[in-house]
Amino acid sequence: MRRFYFVLLVMISSNVLAQKGSLRMEVSKKALSIEKKVIDWRRDLHEHPELGNGEVRTAGIVAKHLESLGIEVQTGVAKTGVVGILKGGKPGPVVALRADMDGLPVTERGNLPFASKVRTTYNGQEVGVMHACGHDTHVAILMGVAEVLASIRKDIPGTVKFIFQPAEEGAPHGEEGGAELMVKEGVLENPKVEVIFGLHINSQTPVGDITYRPGGVMAAVNDLKITVTGRQAHGAYPWSSVDPVVISAQIVNNLQTIVSRNLNVTENPGVVTIGAINGGVRSNIIPEKVEMLGTIRNFTKEDEAMFIERVKTIATKTAESGGGTAEVKIPYSNHYPVTFNDIPLTEKMLPSLKATAGADHVKLKPPVTGAEDFSFYQEKVPGLFIFLGGMPKGGDPLKAPSHHTPDFFIDESGFTLGVNALSNLALDYMNLKK
Ligand SMILES: [Zn+2]
Ligand SMILES: [Zn+2]
């Protein structure tokens, strides 16, 4: 009798595996069959990039495609965002997949036949517009995922929410936008999202590879402004001044001790950068004020709080010691949380990534001091953000043009892996829940 149950159990569990395996095969077959379509979408989007909160054409293409697949579509979410809801044939959790849609004020170089010739005026300067971060590839890949999953909808045990998000690189000055606004407008509700997955193409990771990191993978950012006020005087009589230039120089130096003396560098990195320092108009006048702009980057909430406190203390106390005052604003105009990959979720989904890309092609990534507004979703629900190789095989990561530069280049042969990876993350998560 016991043996009978054992055999039955083996039969049932191998049946479940076979089912999952066959679904994976379906996904892979379908993804391969639409490879050319995905590349064509990407080329079209690449040729017609749009800046944050202006992704009108892009959103139109996305909405039309989702509608053609019979997916329920919402438009105008967080300005130009598009949300698609695909209800599977079986009950189960709601899994969100996200792609960002915006380009950058960068003038494209190089001679791709689909290079962008779009130009605009940005902050008073005439400049080109380019998909210099690869968000065109994210949109095309997620459109591909929608087509793959719609083709097997009857076998999907749950609901997939496709989030096409505007303005990841930041909204125009004075406007709200991006993931923060999408969350505010309720993108994670109705139906309520249980987990979220997203990817970023990477121009310095070889095609075929996926990289990931549990926990803090991209930094929290706070920009800052320090205004030092002293007493103006003739440059020939400094003793009658309170010199904000000297105080500012001391502040910049003292801020370096946060990373070197306050941060436990064995646990996580951190950055303090002063990127702008402005004060004074001529050689022999000690000015009244100096303004500094900077950025701080962290990987945990605790470090972030510590950095903010230390910058404030160092700036105000250094100014005080010189007889002046310092006013500190953090964040000044911009804050992104840590892009934090939920650790149990990352562990749970690692086998899915390895089964998709091959175990040798799934690699641990060091923390990145850049930032991502995917972090706003992860503040609300567990999420996993991975990186997809976009560098031609055999390329040198140190020489491959980096993101946000005019020569930024992506090898299109990696897109199908992206389509498979996101499709399988959604399906495997749902199947693991059963
Ligand atoms: Zn970017
Ligand atoms: Zn990006």
CSV table of C-alpha atoms and ligand atoms in Angstrom, one decimal:
chain,number,residue,atom,x,y,z
A,1,MET,CA,0.0,0.0,0.0
A,2,ARG,CA,2.7,2.4,1.0
A,3,ARG,CA,4.5,1.6,-2.2
A,4,PHE,CA,1.4,2.4,-4.2
A,5,TYR,CA,1.2,5.8,-2.6
A,6,PHE,CA,4.9,6.4,-3.3
A,7,VAL,CA,4.5,5.5,-7.0
A,8,LEU,CA,1.4,7.7,-7.1
A,9,LEU,CA,3.3,10.6,-5.6
A,10,VAL,CA,6.2,10.2,-8.1
A,11,MET,CA,3.6,10.1,-10.9
A,12,ILE,CA,1.9,13.3,-9.7
A,13,SER,CA,5.0,15.3,-9.1
A,14,SER,CA,6.7,14.3,-12.3
A,15,ASN,CA,3.4,15.2,-14.1
A,16,VAL,CA,3.6,18.7,-12.6
A,17,LEU,CA,7.2,19.1,-13.7
A,18,ALA,CA,6.3,17.9,-17.1
A,19,GLN,CA,3.5,20.4,-17.3
A,20,LYS,CA,5.8,23.2,-16.3
A,21,GLY,CA,8.5,21.9,-18.7
A,22,SER,CA,6.1,21.9,-21.6
A,23,LEU,CA,4.9,25.4,-20.8
A,24,ARG,CA,8.5,26.5,-20.8
A,25,MET,CA,8.9,24.9,-24.2
A,26,GLU,CA,5.8,26.7,-25.5
A,27,VAL,CA,7.1,30.0,-24.2
A,28,SER,CA,10.5,29.4,-25.8
A,29,LYS,CA,9.0,28.4,-29.2
A,30,LYS,CA,6.7,31.4,-29.3
A,31,ALA,CA,9.4,33.8,-28.2
A,32,LEU,CA,11.7,32.5,-31.0
A,33,SER,CA,8.9,32.9,-33.5
A,34,ILE,CA,8.4,36.6,-32.7
A,35,GLU,CA,12.1,37.5,-32.4
A,36,LYS,CA,12.0,39.5,-35.7
A,37,LYS,CA,8.9,41.4,-34.6
A,38,VAL,CA,10.5,42.3,-31.3
A,39,ILE,CA,13.6,43.6,-33.1
A,40,ASP,CA,11.4,45.6,-35.6
A,41,TRP,CA,9.5,47.2,-32.7
A,42,ARG,CA,12.7,48.1,-31.0
A,43,ARG,CA,14.1,49.7,-34.2
A,44,ASP,CA,11.0,51.7,-34.7
A,45,LEU,CA,11.0,52.9,-31.1
A,46,HIS,CA,14.7,53.7,-31.3
A,47,GLU,CA,14.2,55.9,-34.4
A,48,HIS,CA,11.4,57.8,-32.6
A,49,PRO,CA,12.5,58.3,-29.0
A,50,GLU,CA,10.4,60.5,-26.7
A,51,LEU,CA,11.4,62.2,-23.4
A,52,GLY,CA,9.8,61.5,-20.0
A,53,ASN,CA,6.1,62.3,-19.8
A,54,GLY,CA,6.0,62.8,-23.6
A,55,GLU,CA,5.9,59.2,-24.6
A,56,VAL,CA,2.7,59.7,-26.6
A,57,ARG,CA,3.7,57.8,-29.8
A,58,THR,CA,5.3,55.0,-27.8
A,59,ALA,CA,2.3,54.6,-25.6
A,60,GLY,CA,0.0,54.5,-28.6
A,61,ILE,CA,2.0,51.6,-30.2
A,62,VAL,CA,2.0,49.7,-26.9
A,63,ALA,CA,-1.8,50.2,-26.3
A,64,LYS,CA,-2.7,49.1,-29.8
A,65,HIS,CA,-0.5,46.0,-29.5
A,66,LEU,CA,-2.0,45.0,-26.2
A,67,GLU,CA,-5.5,45.5,-27.5
A,68,SER,CA,-4.8,43.4,-30.5
A,69,LEU,CA,-3.9,40.5,-28.1
A,70,GLY,CA,-7.2,40.9,-26.3
A,71,ILE,CA,-5.6,42.3,-23.2
A,72,GLU,CA,-7.5,44.8,-21.1
A,73,VAL,CA,-5.8,48.2,-21.5
A,74,GLN,CA,-5.7,51.3,-19.4
A,75,THR,CA,-4.0,54.4,-20.9
A,76,GLY,CA,-3.0,57.8,-19.5
A,77,VAL,CA,-1.8,56.3,-16.2
A,78,ALA,CA,0.8,58.7,-14.6
A,79,LYS,CA,0.5,60.9,-17.7
A,80,THR,CA,1.5,58.6,-20.6
A,81,GLY,CA,1.7,55.2,-18.9
A,82,VAL,CA,-0.1,52.1,-20.3
A,83,VAL,CA,-1.2,49.2,-18.1
A,84,GLY,CA,-2.4,45.9,-19.6
A,85,ILE,CA,-4.2,43.2,-17.6
A,86,LEU,CA,-4.1,39.6,-18.9
A,87,LYS,CA,-6.3,37.2,-16.9
A,88,GLY,CA,-5.1,33.7,-17.1
A,89,GLY,CA,-7.4,30.7,-17.6
A,90,LYS,CA,-6.8,29.5,-14.0
A,91,PRO,CA,-7.0,31.3,-10.7
A,92,GLY,CA,-3.8,32.5,-9.1
A,93,PRO,CA,-1.7,35.6,-8.0
A,94,VAL,CA,-1.3,38.9,-9.8
A,95,VAL,CA,2.2,39.3,-11.1
A,96,ALA,CA,3.4,42.6,-12.5
A,97,LEU,CA,6.0,43.0,-15.2
A,98,ARG,CA,7.4,46.5,-15.9
A,99,ALA,CA,9.1,48.3,-18.8
A,100,ASP,CA,10.1,52.0,-18.8
A,101,MET,CA,9.6,53.9,-22.1
A,102,ASP,CA,11.5,57.2,-22.0
A,103,GLY,CA,14.5,58.4,-24.0
A,104,LEU,CA,17.2,60.9,-23.0
A,105,PRO,CA,18.5,64.3,-24.2
A,106,VAL,CA,21.5,62.8,-25.9
A,107,THR,CA,22.5,63.3,-29.5
A,108,GLU,CA,23.0,59.9,-31.2
A,109,ARG,CA,26.3,59.2,-33.0
A,110,GLY,CA,27.1,56.3,-35.2
A,111,ASN,CA,25.4,55.2,-38.4
A,112,LEU,CA,22.7,52.7,-37.5
A,113,PRO,CA,20.0,52.7,-40.2
A,114,PHE,CA,17.4,53.3,-37.5
A,115,ALA,CA,19.5,56.0,-35.6
A,116,SER,CA,17.4,58.8,-34.0
A,117,LYS,CA,17.4,62.1,-35.8
A,118,VAL,CA,14.9,63.6,-33.3
A,119,ARG,CA,15.9,67.0,-31.8
A,120,THR,CA,14.5,69.1,-29.0
A,121,THR,CA,15.2,72.0,-26.8
A,122,TYR,CA,16.1,70.8,-23.3
A,123,ASN,CA,17.0,73.2,-20.5
A,124,GLY,CA,17.4,76.0,-23.1
A,125,GLN,CA,19.8,74.0,-25.3
A,126,GLU,CA,19.2,72.4,-28.7
A,127,VAL,CA,20.0,68.7,-28.3
A,128,GLY,CA,19.2,65.3,-29.9
A,129,VAL,CA,16.8,62.8,-28.3
A,130,MET,CA,18.1,59.2,-28.1
A,131,HIS,CA,17.2,55.9,-26.4
A,132,ALA,CA,20.6,56.1,-24.8
A,133,CYS,CA,19.6,53.9,-21.8
A,134,GLY,CA,17.9,51.1,-23.8
A,135,HIS,CA,14.4,51.7,-22.7
A,136,ASP,CA,13.3,51.0,-26.3
A,137,THR,CA,14.5,47.5,-25.8
A,138,HIS,CA,12.5,47.2,-22.6
A,139,VAL,CA,9.3,48.2,-24.3
A,140,ALA,CA,9.9,45.9,-27.3
A,141,ILE,CA,10.7,42.9,-25.0
A,142,LEU,CA,7.6,43.5,-22.8
A,143,MET,CA,5.4,43.8,-25.9
A,144,GLY,CA,6.9,40.4,-26.9
A,145,VAL,CA,6.2,38.9,-23.4
A,146,ALA,CA,2.6,40.1,-23.7
A,147,GLU,CA,2.3,38.3,-27.1
A,148,VAL,CA,3.9,35.1,-25.7
A,149,LEU,CA,1.7,35.0,-22.6
A,150,ALA,CA,-1.5,36.0,-24.4
A,151,SER,CA,-0.9,32.9,-26.7
A,152,ILE,CA,-1.0,30.6,-23.6
A,153,ARG,CA,-3.5,32.5,-21.5
A,154,LYS,CA,-5.7,29.5,-20.8
A,155,ASP,CA,-2.7,27.8,-19.1
A,156,ILE,CA,-1.8,30.7,-16.9
A,157,PRO,CA,-2.6,30.2,-13.2
A,158,GLY,CA,-3.1,33.9,-12.3
A,159,THR,CA,-3.1,37.4,-13.8
A,160,VAL,CA,-0.3,39.3,-15.4
A,161,LYS,CA,-0.2,43.1,-15.2
A,162,PHE,CA,2.0,44.7,-17.8
A,163,ILE,CA,3.2,48.1,-16.7
A,164,PHE,CA,4.6,50.4,-19.4
A,165,GLN,CA,5.9,53.3,-17.4
A,166,PRO,CA,6.9,56.9,-18.4
A,167,ALA,CA,9.7,59.1,-17.2
A,168,GLU,CA,12.1,56.6,-15.5
A,169,GLU,CA,14.9,59.1,-16.1
A,170,GLY,CA,13.0,61.8,-14.2
A,171,ALA,CA,10.0,64.0,-15.1
A,172,PRO,CA,10.5,67.5,-16.6
A,173,HIS,CA,11.2,70.1,-14.0
A,174,GLY,CA,8.1,70.9,-11.9
A,175,GLU,CA,6.2,67.8,-13.1
A,176,GLU,CA,5.5,64.6,-11.3
A,177,GLY,CA,6.2,61.3,-13.1
A,178,GLY,CA,7.7,57.9,-13.3
A,179,ALA,CA,7.2,54.9,-11.0
A,180,GLU,CA,6.4,57.1,-8.0
A,181,LEU,CA,3.4,58.7,-9.8
A,182,MET,CA,2.3,55.3,-11.1
A,183,VAL,CA,2.2,53.9,-7.6
A,184,LYS,CA,0.4,57.0,-6.4
A,185,GLU,CA,-2.2,56.5,-9.1
A,186,GLY,CA,-2.8,53.0,-7.9
A,187,VAL,CA,-1.0,50.8,-10.5
A,188,LEU,CA,-0.3,48.2,-7.8
A,189,GLU,CA,-4.1,48.0,-6.9
A,190,ASN,CA,-7.1,46.6,-8.7
A,191,PRO,CA,-6.2,43.9,-9.1
A,192,LYS,CA,-3.7,43.9,-6.2
A,193,VAL,CA,-0.2,43.1,-7.4
A,194,GLU,CA,1.6,40.4,-5.3
A,195,VAL,CA,5.1,40.6,-6.8
A,196,ILE,CA,6.8,42.6,-9.5
A,197,PHE,CA,9.6,41.7,-12.0
A,198,GLY,CA,11.6,44.0,-14.3
A,199,LEU,CA,14.8,44.0,-16.3
A,200,HIS,CA,17.3,46.5,-17.6
A,201,ILE,CA,19.4,45.9,-20.7
A,202,ASN,CA,23.1,46.4,-20.1
A,203,SER,CA,25.6,47.5,-22.8
A,204,GLN,CA,28.6,46.2,-20.8
A,205,THR,CA,27.3,42.7,-20.1
A,206,PRO,CA,27.6,40.0,-22.9
A,207,VAL,CA,24.6,38.9,-24.8
A,208,GLY,CA,23.2,35.6,-23.3
A,209,ASP,CA,24.0,36.6,-19.7
A,210,ILE,CA,21.7,37.6,-16.9
A,211,THR,CA,23.1,39.3,-13.8
A,212,TYR,CA,21.3,39.7,-10.5
A,213,ARG,CA,21.9,40.7,-6.9
A,214,PRO,CA,19.8,39.9,-3.8
A,215,GLY,CA,19.1,42.8,-1.5
A,216,GLY,CA,20.3,46.3,-2.5
A,217,VAL,CA,21.3,46.2,-6.1
A,218,MET,CA,21.1,49.9,-7.1
A,219,ALA,CA,21.6,52.8,-4.8
A,220,ALA,CA,19.2,55.1,-3.0
A,221,VAL,CA,19.8,58.6,-4.2
A,222,ASN,CA,19.3,61.9,-2.4
A,223,ASP,CA,20.5,65.1,-4.0
A,224,LEU,CA,21.5,67.9,-1.6
A,225,LYS,CA,22.0,71.6,-1.5
A,226,ILE,CA,24.2,73.4,1.1
A,227,THR,CA,24.0,77.2,1.4
A,228,VAL,CA,26.8,78.6,3.4
A,229,THR,CA,26.3,82.2,4.7
A,230,GLY,CA,29.1,84.4,6.0
A,231,ARG,CA,29.9,88.1,6.0
A,232,GLN,CA,31.0,89.9,2.8
A,233,ALA,CA,34.2,91.9,2.8
A,234,HIS,CA,36.9,93.3,0.6
A,235,GLY,CA,39.3,90.6,-0.4
A,236,ALA,CA,42.2,92.6,1.0
A,237,TYR,CA,40.8,92.6,4.5
A,238,PRO,CA,39.7,89.0,5.1
A,239,TRP,CA,39.8,89.5,8.9
A,240,SER,CA,36.7,91.6,8.6
A,241,SER,CA,34.8,88.8,6.8
A,242,VAL,CA,33.3,85.5,7.6
A,243,ASP,CA,34.6,83.8,4.5
A,244,PRO,CA,32.0,81.3,3.1
A,245,VAL,CA,34.6,80.1,0.4
A,246,VAL,CA,37.0,78.9,3.1
A,247,ILE,CA,34.1,77.3,5.1
A,248,SER,CA,32.8,75.6,2.0
A,249,ALA,CA,36.3,74.2,1.2
A,250,GLN,CA,36.4,72.8,4.7
A,251,ILE,CA,32.9,71.3,4.4
A,252,VAL,CA,33.8,69.5,1.1
A,253,ASN,CA,36.9,68.0,2.8
A,254,ASN,CA,35.1,67.0,6.0
A,255,LEU,CA,32.3,65.3,4.0
A,256,GLN,CA,34.9,62.8,2.7
A,257,THR,CA,35.1,61.4,6.3
A,258,ILE,CA,31.5,60.0,6.0
A,259,VAL,CA,32.6,57.3,3.6
A,260,SER,CA,36.1,56.8,5.1
A,261,ARG,CA,35.2,57.0,8.8
A,262,ASN,CA,31.4,56.5,9.4
A,263,LEU,CA,30.4,53.9,6.8
A,264,ASN,CA,31.1,50.2,7.4
A,265,VAL,CA,32.7,49.7,4.0
A,266,THR,CA,32.8,45.9,4.5
A,267,GLU,CA,29.0,45.8,4.3
A,268,ASN,CA,27.9,48.2,1.7
A,269,PRO,CA,29.4,51.0,-0.5
A,270,GLY,CA,28.3,54.6,-0.3
A,271,VAL,CA,29.1,57.8,-2.1
A,272,VAL,CA,29.1,61.6,-1.3
A,273,THR,CA,29.8,63.8,-4.2
A,274,ILE,CA,29.7,67.6,-4.4
A,275,GLY,CA,29.1,68.3,-8.1
A,276,ALA,CA,28.7,72.1,-8.1
A,277,ILE,CA,30.1,74.9,-6.0
A,278,ASN,CA,29.1,78.5,-6.7
A,279,GLY,CA,30.0,81.7,-4.9
A,280,GLY,CA,31.5,85.1,-5.6
A,281,VAL,CA,31.9,87.3,-8.7
A,282,ARG,CA,35.5,88.6,-8.7
A,283,SER,CA,38.9,88.1,-7.3
A,284,ASN,CA,39.0,90.7,-4.6
A,285,ILE,CA,35.5,90.3,-3.1
A,286,ILE,CA,34.8,87.8,-0.4
A,287,PRO,CA,31.2,86.9,-1.1
A,288,GLU,CA,28.4,86.6,1.4
A,289,LYS,CA,27.1,83.2,0.3
A,290,VAL,CA,28.3,80.0,-1.4
A,291,GLU,CA,25.9,77.3,-2.7
A,292,MET,CA,26.9,73.7,-3.2
A,293,LEU,CA,24.9,70.9,-5.0
A,294,GLY,CA,25.7,67.2,-4.5
A,295,THR,CA,24.5,63.7,-4.4
A,296,ILE,CA,24.6,60.9,-1.8
A,297,ARG,CA,24.1,57.2,-2.6
A,298,ASN,CA,23.4,54.3,-0.3
A,299,PHE,CA,22.2,50.7,-0.2
A,300,THR,CA,20.3,50.4,3.0
A,301,LYS,CA,17.8,52.6,4.8
A,302,GLU,CA,20.1,52.8,7.8
A,303,ASP,CA,23.1,54.0,5.8
A,304,GLU,CA,20.9,56.5,4.1
A,305,ALA,CA,19.7,57.9,7.4
A,306,MET,CA,23.2,58.0,8.7
A,307,PHE,CA,24.6,59.9,5.7
A,308,ILE,CA,21.8,62.5,5.8
A,309,GLU,CA,22.5,63.1,9.5
A,310,ARG,CA,26.2,63.3,9.0
A,311,VAL,CA,26.1,65.7,6.1
A,312,LYS,CA,23.8,68.0,8.1
A,313,THR,CA,26.0,67.9,11.2
A,314,ILE,CA,29.3,68.3,9.3
A,315,ALA,CA,28.0,71.2,7.2
A,316,THR,CA,26.3,73.1,10.0
A,317,LYS,CA,29.1,72.5,12.6
A,318,THR,CA,31.9,73.3,10.2
A,319,ALA,CA,30.1,76.6,9.3
A,320,GLU,CA,29.6,77.4,12.9
A,321,SER,CA,33.3,76.8,13.7
A,322,GLY,CA,34.1,79.4,11.1
A,323,GLY,CA,31.6,81.9,12.4
A,324,GLY,CA,29.0,81.4,9.6
A,325,THR,CA,25.9,79.2,9.1
A,326,ALA,CA,25.0,76.5,6.7
A,327,GLU,CA,21.5,75.5,5.6
A,328,VAL,CA,21.2,71.9,4.3
A,329,LYS,CA,18.4,70.5,2.2
A,330,ILE,CA,18.3,66.7,1.7
A,331,PRO,CA,16.7,65.7,-0.6
A,332,TYR,CA,16.9,69.0,-2.5
A,333,SER,CA,14.8,68.0,-5.5
A,334,ASN,CA,15.3,64.3,-6.1
A,335,HIS,CA,15.0,61.1,-4.1
A,336,TYR,CA,15.0,57.5,-5.2
A,337,PRO,CA,14.8,54.6,-2.7
A,338,VAL,CA,17.2,51.6,-2.8
A,339,THR,CA,16.4,49.2,-5.6
A,340,PHE,CA,16.1,46.3,-3.2
A,341,ASN,CA,15.6,42.8,-4.5
A,342,ASP,CA,13.5,40.9,-2.0
A,343,ILE,CA,15.9,38.3,-0.7
A,344,PRO,CA,13.5,35.3,-0.3
A,345,LEU,CA,11.9,36.1,-3.7
A,346,THR,CA,15.3,36.3,-5.4
A,347,GLU,CA,16.3,32.9,-3.9
A,348,LYS,CA,13.0,31.4,-5.0
A,349,MET,CA,13.3,32.7,-8.6
A,350,LEU,CA,17.0,31.9,-9.2
A,351,PRO,CA,16.2,28.4,-10.5
A,352,SER,CA,13.8,30.0,-13.0
A,353,LEU,CA,16.5,32.3,-14.3
A,354,LYS,CA,19.0,29.5,-14.5
A,355,ALA,CA,16.6,27.2,-16.3
A,356,THR,CA,16.0,30.0,-18.8
A,357,ALA,CA,19.5,31.3,-19.4
A,358,GLY,CA,21.6,28.3,-18.4
A,359,ALA,CA,23.2,28.1,-14.9
A,360,ASP,CA,26.6,29.4,-16.3
A,361,HIS,CA,24.9,32.5,-17.7
A,362,VAL,CA,23.3,33.7,-14.5
A,363,LYS,CA,25.8,35.7,-12.6
A,364,LEU,CA,25.9,37.6,-9.3
A,365,LYS,CA,26.4,41.4,-9.9
A,366,PRO,CA,28.2,43.9,-7.7
A,367,PRO,CA,26.1,46.7,-6.3
A,368,VAL,CA,25.5,49.6,-8.8
A,369,THR,CA,25.8,53.2,-7.5
A,370,GLY,CA,23.3,54.3,-10.2
A,371,ALA,CA,19.6,54.4,-9.3
A,372,GLU,CA,16.3,53.1,-10.7
A,373,ASP,CA,12.8,54.2,-10.0
A,374,PHE,CA,11.7,50.5,-10.0
A,375,SER,CA,12.6,50.9,-6.3
A,376,PHE,CA,9.2,52.7,-5.8
A,377,TYR,CA,7.3,49.5,-6.7
A,378,GLN,CA,9.7,47.5,-4.5
A,379,GLU,CA,8.8,49.7,-1.5
A,380,LYS,CA,5.2,48.5,-1.8
A,381,VAL,CA,5.5,44.8,-3.0
A,382,PRO,CA,8.4,42.3,-3.1
A,383,GLY,CA,10.2,42.7,-6.4
A,384,LEU,CA,13.1,41.4,-8.5
A,385,PHE,CA,15.1,43.6,-10.9
A,386,ILE,CA,17.6,41.8,-13.2
A,387,PHE,CA,20.0,42.8,-15.9
A,388,LEU,CA,20.1,41.5,-19.4
A,389,GLY,CA,23.2,41.3,-21.5
A,390,GLY,CA,23.3,43.6,-24.5
A,391,MET,CA,27.0,43.7,-25.4
A,392,PRO,CA,28.1,41.8,-28.5
A,393,LYS,CA,29.8,38.5,-27.6
A,394,GLY,CA,33.6,38.9,-27.3
A,395,GLY,CA,33.3,42.6,-26.5
A,396,ASP,CA,35.3,44.3,-23.8
A,397,PRO,CA,33.1,45.7,-21.0
A,398,LEU,CA,35.6,48.4,-20.3
A,399,LYS,CA,35.5,49.7,-23.9
A,400,ALA,CA,31.8,49.1,-24.6
A,401,PRO,CA,30.0,52.5,-24.7
A,402,SER,CA,28.2,53.1,-21.4
A,403,HIS,CA,24.5,54.0,-21.0
A,404,HIS,CA,23.6,57.7,-21.5
A,405,THR,CA,26.3,58.3,-24.1
A,406,PRO,CA,26.0,59.1,-27.8
A,407,ASP,CA,27.7,55.8,-28.9
A,408,PHE,CA,25.5,53.6,-26.6
A,409,PHE,CA,24.9,50.3,-28.5
A,410,ILE,CA,22.8,47.2,-27.9
A,411,ASP,CA,23.2,43.8,-29.6
A,412,GLU,CA,19.7,42.8,-30.5
A,413,SER,CA,20.4,39.0,-30.4
A,414,GLY,CA,19.8,39.1,-26.6
A,415,PHE,CA,16.2,40.2,-26.8
A,416,THR,CA,14.7,36.7,-27.0
A,417,LEU,CA,16.4,35.7,-23.7
A,418,GLY,CA,14.7,38.8,-22.2
A,419,VAL,CA,11.3,37.7,-23.4
A,420,ASN,CA,11.8,34.2,-22.1
A,421,ALA,CA,13.2,35.4,-18.8
A,422,LEU,CA,10.3,37.7,-17.9
A,423,SER,CA,7.6,35.2,-19.2
A,424,ASN,CA,9.1,32.4,-17.2
A,425,LEU,CA,9.5,34.5,-14.0
A,426,ALA,CA,5.8,35.3,-14.1
A,427,LEU,CA,4.8,31.7,-14.9
A,428,ASP,CA,7.2,30.0,-12.5
A,429,TYR,CA,6.2,32.3,-9.7
A,430,MET,CA,2.5,31.4,-10.2
A,431,ASN,CA,3.3,27.7,-10.5
A,432,LEU,CA,5.4,27.7,-7.3
A,433,LYS,CA,2.4,29.2,-5.5
A,434,LYS,CA,0.2,26.3,-6.3
B,1,ZN,ZN,19.2,55.6,-17.7
B,2,ZN,ZN,17.5,53.0,-17.7
